[in-house]
Coordinates of C-alpha atoms in Angstrom, one line a residue:
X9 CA -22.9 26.1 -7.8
X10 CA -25.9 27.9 -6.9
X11 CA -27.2 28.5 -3.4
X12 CA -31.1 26.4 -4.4
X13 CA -28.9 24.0 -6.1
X14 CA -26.5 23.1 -3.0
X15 CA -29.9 22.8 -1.2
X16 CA -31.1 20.6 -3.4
X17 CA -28.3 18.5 -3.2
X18 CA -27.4 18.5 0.4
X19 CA -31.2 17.3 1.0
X20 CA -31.2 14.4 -1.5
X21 CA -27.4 13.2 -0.1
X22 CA -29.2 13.9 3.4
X23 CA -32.2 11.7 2.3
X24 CA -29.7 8.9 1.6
X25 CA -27.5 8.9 4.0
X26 CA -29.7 8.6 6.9
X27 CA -31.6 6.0 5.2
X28 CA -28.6 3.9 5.1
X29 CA -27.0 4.4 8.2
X30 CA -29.9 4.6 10.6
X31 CA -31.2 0.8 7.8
X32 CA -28.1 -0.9 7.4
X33 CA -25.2 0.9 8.7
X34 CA -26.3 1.9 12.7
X35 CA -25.8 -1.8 14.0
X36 CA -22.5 -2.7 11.8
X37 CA -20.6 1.0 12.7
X38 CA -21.6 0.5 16.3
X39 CA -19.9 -3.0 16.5
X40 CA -16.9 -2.3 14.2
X41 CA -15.9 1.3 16.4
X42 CA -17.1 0.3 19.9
X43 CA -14.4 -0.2 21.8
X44 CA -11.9 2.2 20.4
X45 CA -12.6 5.1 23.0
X46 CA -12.8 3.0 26.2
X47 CA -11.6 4.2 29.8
X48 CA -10.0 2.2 32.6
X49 CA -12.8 2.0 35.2
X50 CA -11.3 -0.6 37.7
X51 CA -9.3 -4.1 38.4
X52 CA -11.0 -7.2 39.0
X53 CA -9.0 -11.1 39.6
X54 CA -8.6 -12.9 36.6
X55 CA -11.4 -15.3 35.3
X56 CA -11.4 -17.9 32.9
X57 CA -11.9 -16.5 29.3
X58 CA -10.6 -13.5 30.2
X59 CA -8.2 -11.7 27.7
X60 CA -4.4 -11.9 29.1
X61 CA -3.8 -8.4 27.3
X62 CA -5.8 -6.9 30.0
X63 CA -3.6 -8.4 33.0
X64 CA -2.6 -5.9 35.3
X65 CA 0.7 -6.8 36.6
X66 CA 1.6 -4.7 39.0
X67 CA -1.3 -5.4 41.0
X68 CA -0.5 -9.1 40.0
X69 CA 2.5 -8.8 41.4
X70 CA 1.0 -7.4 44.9
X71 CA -1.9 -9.8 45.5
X72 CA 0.3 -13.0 43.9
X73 CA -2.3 -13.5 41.9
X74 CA -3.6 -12.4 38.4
X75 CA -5.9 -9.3 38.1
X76 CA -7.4 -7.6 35.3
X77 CA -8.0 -4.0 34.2
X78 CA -11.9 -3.6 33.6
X79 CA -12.9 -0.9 30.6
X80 CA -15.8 0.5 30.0
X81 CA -17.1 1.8 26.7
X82 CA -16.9 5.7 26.4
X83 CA -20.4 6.8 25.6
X84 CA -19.0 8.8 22.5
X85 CA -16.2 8.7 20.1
X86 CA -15.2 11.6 17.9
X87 CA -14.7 10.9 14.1
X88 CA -12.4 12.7 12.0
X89 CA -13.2 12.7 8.1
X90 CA -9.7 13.4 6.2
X91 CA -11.0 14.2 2.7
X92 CA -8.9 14.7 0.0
X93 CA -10.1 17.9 -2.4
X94 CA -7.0 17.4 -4.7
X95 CA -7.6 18.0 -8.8
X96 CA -7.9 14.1 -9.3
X97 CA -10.9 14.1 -7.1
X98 CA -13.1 15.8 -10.2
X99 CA -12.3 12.8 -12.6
X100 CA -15.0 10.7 -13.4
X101 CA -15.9 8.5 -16.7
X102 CA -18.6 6.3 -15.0
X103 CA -21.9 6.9 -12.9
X104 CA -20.1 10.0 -11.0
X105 CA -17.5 11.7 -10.1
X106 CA -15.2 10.7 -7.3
X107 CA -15.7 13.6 -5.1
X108 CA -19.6 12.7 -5.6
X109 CA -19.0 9.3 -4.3
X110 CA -16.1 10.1 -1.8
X111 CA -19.3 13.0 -0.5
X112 CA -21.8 10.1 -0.5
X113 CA -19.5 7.8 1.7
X114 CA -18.6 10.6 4.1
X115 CA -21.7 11.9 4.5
X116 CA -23.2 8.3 5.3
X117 CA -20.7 7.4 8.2
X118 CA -21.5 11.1 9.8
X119 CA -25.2 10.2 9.8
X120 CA -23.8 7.0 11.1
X121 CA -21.3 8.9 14.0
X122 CA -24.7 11.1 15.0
X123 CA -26.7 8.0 15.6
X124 CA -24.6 6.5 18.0
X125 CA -24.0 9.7 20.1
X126 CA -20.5 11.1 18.1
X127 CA -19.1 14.1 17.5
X128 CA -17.7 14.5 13.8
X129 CA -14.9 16.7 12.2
X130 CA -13.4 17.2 8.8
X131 CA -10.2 18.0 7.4
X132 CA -10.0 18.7 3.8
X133 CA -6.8 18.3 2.5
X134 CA -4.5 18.8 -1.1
X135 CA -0.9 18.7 -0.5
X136 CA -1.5 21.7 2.2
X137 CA -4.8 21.8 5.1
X138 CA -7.4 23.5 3.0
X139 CA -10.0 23.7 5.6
X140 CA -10.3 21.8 9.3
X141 CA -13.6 22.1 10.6
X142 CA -13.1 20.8 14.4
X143 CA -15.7 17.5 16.1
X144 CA -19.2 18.8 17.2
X145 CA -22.6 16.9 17.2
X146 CA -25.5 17.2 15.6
X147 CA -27.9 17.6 12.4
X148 CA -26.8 21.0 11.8
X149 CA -22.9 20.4 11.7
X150 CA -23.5 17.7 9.5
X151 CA -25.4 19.6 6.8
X152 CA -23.1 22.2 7.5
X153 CA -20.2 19.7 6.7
X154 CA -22.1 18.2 3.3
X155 CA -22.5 21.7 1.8
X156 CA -19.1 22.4 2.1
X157 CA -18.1 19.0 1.0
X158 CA -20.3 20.1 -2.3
X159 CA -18.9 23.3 -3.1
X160 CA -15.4 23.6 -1.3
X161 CA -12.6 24.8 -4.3
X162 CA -9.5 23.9 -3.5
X163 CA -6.4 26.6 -3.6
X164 CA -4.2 23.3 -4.5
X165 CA -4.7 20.5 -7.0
X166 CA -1.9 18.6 -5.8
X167 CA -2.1 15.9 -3.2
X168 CA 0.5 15.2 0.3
X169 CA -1.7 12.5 2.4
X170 CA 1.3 12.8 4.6
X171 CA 0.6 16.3 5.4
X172 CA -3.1 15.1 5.8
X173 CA -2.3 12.5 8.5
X174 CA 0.2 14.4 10.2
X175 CA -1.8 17.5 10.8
X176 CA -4.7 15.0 12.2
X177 CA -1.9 13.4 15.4
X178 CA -1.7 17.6 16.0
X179 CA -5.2 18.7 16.2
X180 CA -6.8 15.8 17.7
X181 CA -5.3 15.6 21.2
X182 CA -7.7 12.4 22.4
X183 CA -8.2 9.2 20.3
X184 CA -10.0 9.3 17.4
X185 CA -11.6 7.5 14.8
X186 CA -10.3 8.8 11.4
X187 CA -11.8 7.7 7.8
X188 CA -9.5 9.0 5.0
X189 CA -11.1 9.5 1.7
X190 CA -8.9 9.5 -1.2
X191 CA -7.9 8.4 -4.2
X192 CA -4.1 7.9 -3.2
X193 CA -2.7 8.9 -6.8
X194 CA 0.4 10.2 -4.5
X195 CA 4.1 11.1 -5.4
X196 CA 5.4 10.9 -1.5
X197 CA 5.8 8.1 0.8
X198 CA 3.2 8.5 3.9
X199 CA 4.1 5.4 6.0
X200 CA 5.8 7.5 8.4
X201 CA 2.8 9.9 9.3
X202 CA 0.2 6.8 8.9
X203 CA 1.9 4.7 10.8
X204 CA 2.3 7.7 14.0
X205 CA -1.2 8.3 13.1
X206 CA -2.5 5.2 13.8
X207 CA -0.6 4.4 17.2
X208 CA -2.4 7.3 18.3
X209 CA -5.6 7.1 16.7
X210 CA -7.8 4.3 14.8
X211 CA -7.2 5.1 11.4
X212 CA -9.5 3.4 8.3
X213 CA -8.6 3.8 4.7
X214 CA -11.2 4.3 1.9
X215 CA -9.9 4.7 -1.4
X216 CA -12.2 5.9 -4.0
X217 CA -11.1 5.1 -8.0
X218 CA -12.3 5.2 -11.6
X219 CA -11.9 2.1 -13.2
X220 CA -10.7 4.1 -16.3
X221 CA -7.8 4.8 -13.5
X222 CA -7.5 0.9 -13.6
X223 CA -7.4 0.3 -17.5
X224 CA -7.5 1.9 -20.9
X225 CA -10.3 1.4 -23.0
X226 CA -9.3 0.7 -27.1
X227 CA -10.5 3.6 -28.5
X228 CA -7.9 4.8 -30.9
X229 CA -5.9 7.9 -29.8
X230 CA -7.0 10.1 -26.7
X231 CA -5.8 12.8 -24.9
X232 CA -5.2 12.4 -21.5
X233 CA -4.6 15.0 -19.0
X234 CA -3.2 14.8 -15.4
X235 CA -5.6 16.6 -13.2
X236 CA -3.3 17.3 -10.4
X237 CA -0.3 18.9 -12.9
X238 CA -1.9 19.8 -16.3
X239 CA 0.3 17.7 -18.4
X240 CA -1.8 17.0 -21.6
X241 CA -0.6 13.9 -23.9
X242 CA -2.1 11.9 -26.4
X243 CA -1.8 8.0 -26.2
X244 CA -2.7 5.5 -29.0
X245 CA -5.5 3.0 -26.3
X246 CA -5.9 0.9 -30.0
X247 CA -1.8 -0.6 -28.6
X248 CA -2.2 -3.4 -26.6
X249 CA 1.5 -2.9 -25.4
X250 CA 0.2 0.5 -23.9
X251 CA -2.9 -1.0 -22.6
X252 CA -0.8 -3.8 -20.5
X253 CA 1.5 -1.6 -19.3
X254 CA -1.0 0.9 -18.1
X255 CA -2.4 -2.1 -16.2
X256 CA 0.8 -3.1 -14.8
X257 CA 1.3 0.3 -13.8
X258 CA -2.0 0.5 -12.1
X259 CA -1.5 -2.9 -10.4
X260 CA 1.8 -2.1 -8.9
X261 CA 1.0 1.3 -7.6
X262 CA -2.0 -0.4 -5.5
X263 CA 0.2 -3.0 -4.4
X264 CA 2.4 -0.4 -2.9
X265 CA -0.4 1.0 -1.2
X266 CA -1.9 -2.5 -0.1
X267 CA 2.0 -2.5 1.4
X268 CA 1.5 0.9 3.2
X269 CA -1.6 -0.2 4.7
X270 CA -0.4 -3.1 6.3
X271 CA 2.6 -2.1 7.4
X272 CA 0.9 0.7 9.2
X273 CA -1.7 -1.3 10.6
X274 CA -4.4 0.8 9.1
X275 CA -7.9 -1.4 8.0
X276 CA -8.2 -0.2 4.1
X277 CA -11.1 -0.7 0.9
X278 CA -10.9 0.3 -2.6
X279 CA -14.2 1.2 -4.0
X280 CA -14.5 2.1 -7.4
X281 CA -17.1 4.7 -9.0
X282 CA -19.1 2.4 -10.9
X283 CA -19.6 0.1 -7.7
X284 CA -21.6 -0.4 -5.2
X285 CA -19.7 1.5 -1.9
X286 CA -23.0 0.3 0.5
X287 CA -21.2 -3.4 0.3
X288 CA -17.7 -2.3 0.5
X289 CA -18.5 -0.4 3.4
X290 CA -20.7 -3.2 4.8
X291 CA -17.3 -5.5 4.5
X292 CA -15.1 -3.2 5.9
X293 CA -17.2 -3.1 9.2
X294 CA -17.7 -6.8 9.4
X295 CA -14.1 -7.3 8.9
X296 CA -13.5 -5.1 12.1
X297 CA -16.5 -6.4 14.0

């Protein structure tokens, strides 16, 4: 991509961004990640209403009488964007591409980090660490972070979220919060590393999908080609056998997913190309407010 075009580009997802998450997003990111970096500042007794999570009970134990551990909010948090670069990322048969959308999302919660004070890092990921670029504040990094977003080339098409997740609980000493972008079209099992990940850190899944990932359209016979491996085949979409089972498939592989993210404990959307990722964003942060 040209240099005057990245430009061009960064400015007008720069433009949008900040208009959404200093409009809509500012409030509902505050209240959904506030919280997750607090520090221990001191014990109090217990009051009525009080969460019994926070009882302290060794100094319960001294006094013979309940006492609580009193946090205060950490002024800053540092976000960590895991962003997956894989092949499957340039497949797109709807408004854009998922890597335009995946850029869109990521560069909206940065905007969103920088408002309230955080510093922001990325990892970009296939099935090895393509490029980790580590937390630091401002306007600058986040431009910074965009253009590369735009025009990083990945040496890997191939996709290990595993890796991804596992490299994060290494690099990132204190608690973090992590968004990981992807499109989850995996071959490995990642509960393991997700599930280590997010003891340590808070760890929020966005998945970003074509719907033609979702279902065939009837179109006769197409050729298909696996963007991660290369594998080229032609499929008759006119069988409705084909189309079902494509659908099954489809259904089945998110379920599987939906069954890692739970297990793990880690908050997940699916957001799909053709759709509006403002409101699935929006939900995701009520849910956690």
């Amino acid at each position: 991509m040209e240099t005057s075009e990245i430009i061009k580009k960064v400015r007008k997802i720069e433009i949008k961004a900040r208009g959404l998450s200093s409009n809509i997003f500012a409030g509902q990111y505050h209240s959904a990640f506030k919280g997750r970096g607090m520090a221990f500042s001191e014990v109090r007794e217990y009051q009525y209403g009080d969460d019994v999570r926070d009882i302290d009970w060794n100094v319960t134990a001294r006094f013979h009488k309940p006492f609580v551990k009193v946090f205060e909010e950490e002024r800053e948090l540092t976000v960590m964007l895991l962003i997956d670069v894989s092949g499957s990322q340039d497949f797109g048969t709807q408004k854009q591409m998922q890597r335009d959308m995946v850029t869109e999302i990521a560069a909206t919660i940065a905007f969103s980090a920088i408002q309230n004070n955080d510093k922001i890092g990325v990892i970009f990921f296939s099935d090895k660490i393509e490029k980790y670029i580590p937390p630091k504040k401002g306007r600058k990094h986040i431009l910074y972070i965009i253009r590369e977003m735009l025009d990083f080339q990945a040496e890997s098409k191939h996709t290990d979220v595993g890796q991804a997740v596992e490299f994060l609980t290494g690099v990132s000493k204190r608690r973090c919060t992590a968004f990981l972008l992807s499109d989850f079209y995996v071959r490995q099992d990642f509960l393991q590393q997700l599930t280590i990940a997010n003891r340590k850190h808070d760890v929020v899944a966005i998945q970003v999908y074509d719907k033609r990932s979702k279902e065939l359209p009837d179109v006769g016979l197409m050729k298909v080609v696996d963007a991660e491996t290369g594998f080229e085949q032609y499929v008759d979409t006119s069988s409705r056998k084909l189309r079902e089972s494509y659908r099954r498939y489809w259904m089945n592989r998110q379920n599987q997913l939906k069954d890692t993210f739970t297990k793990s404990n880690v908050d997940s959307v699916s957001i799909a190309t053709d759709e509006d990722f403002v409101k699935s964003l929006l939900g995701l942060f009520k849910q956690r407010g």
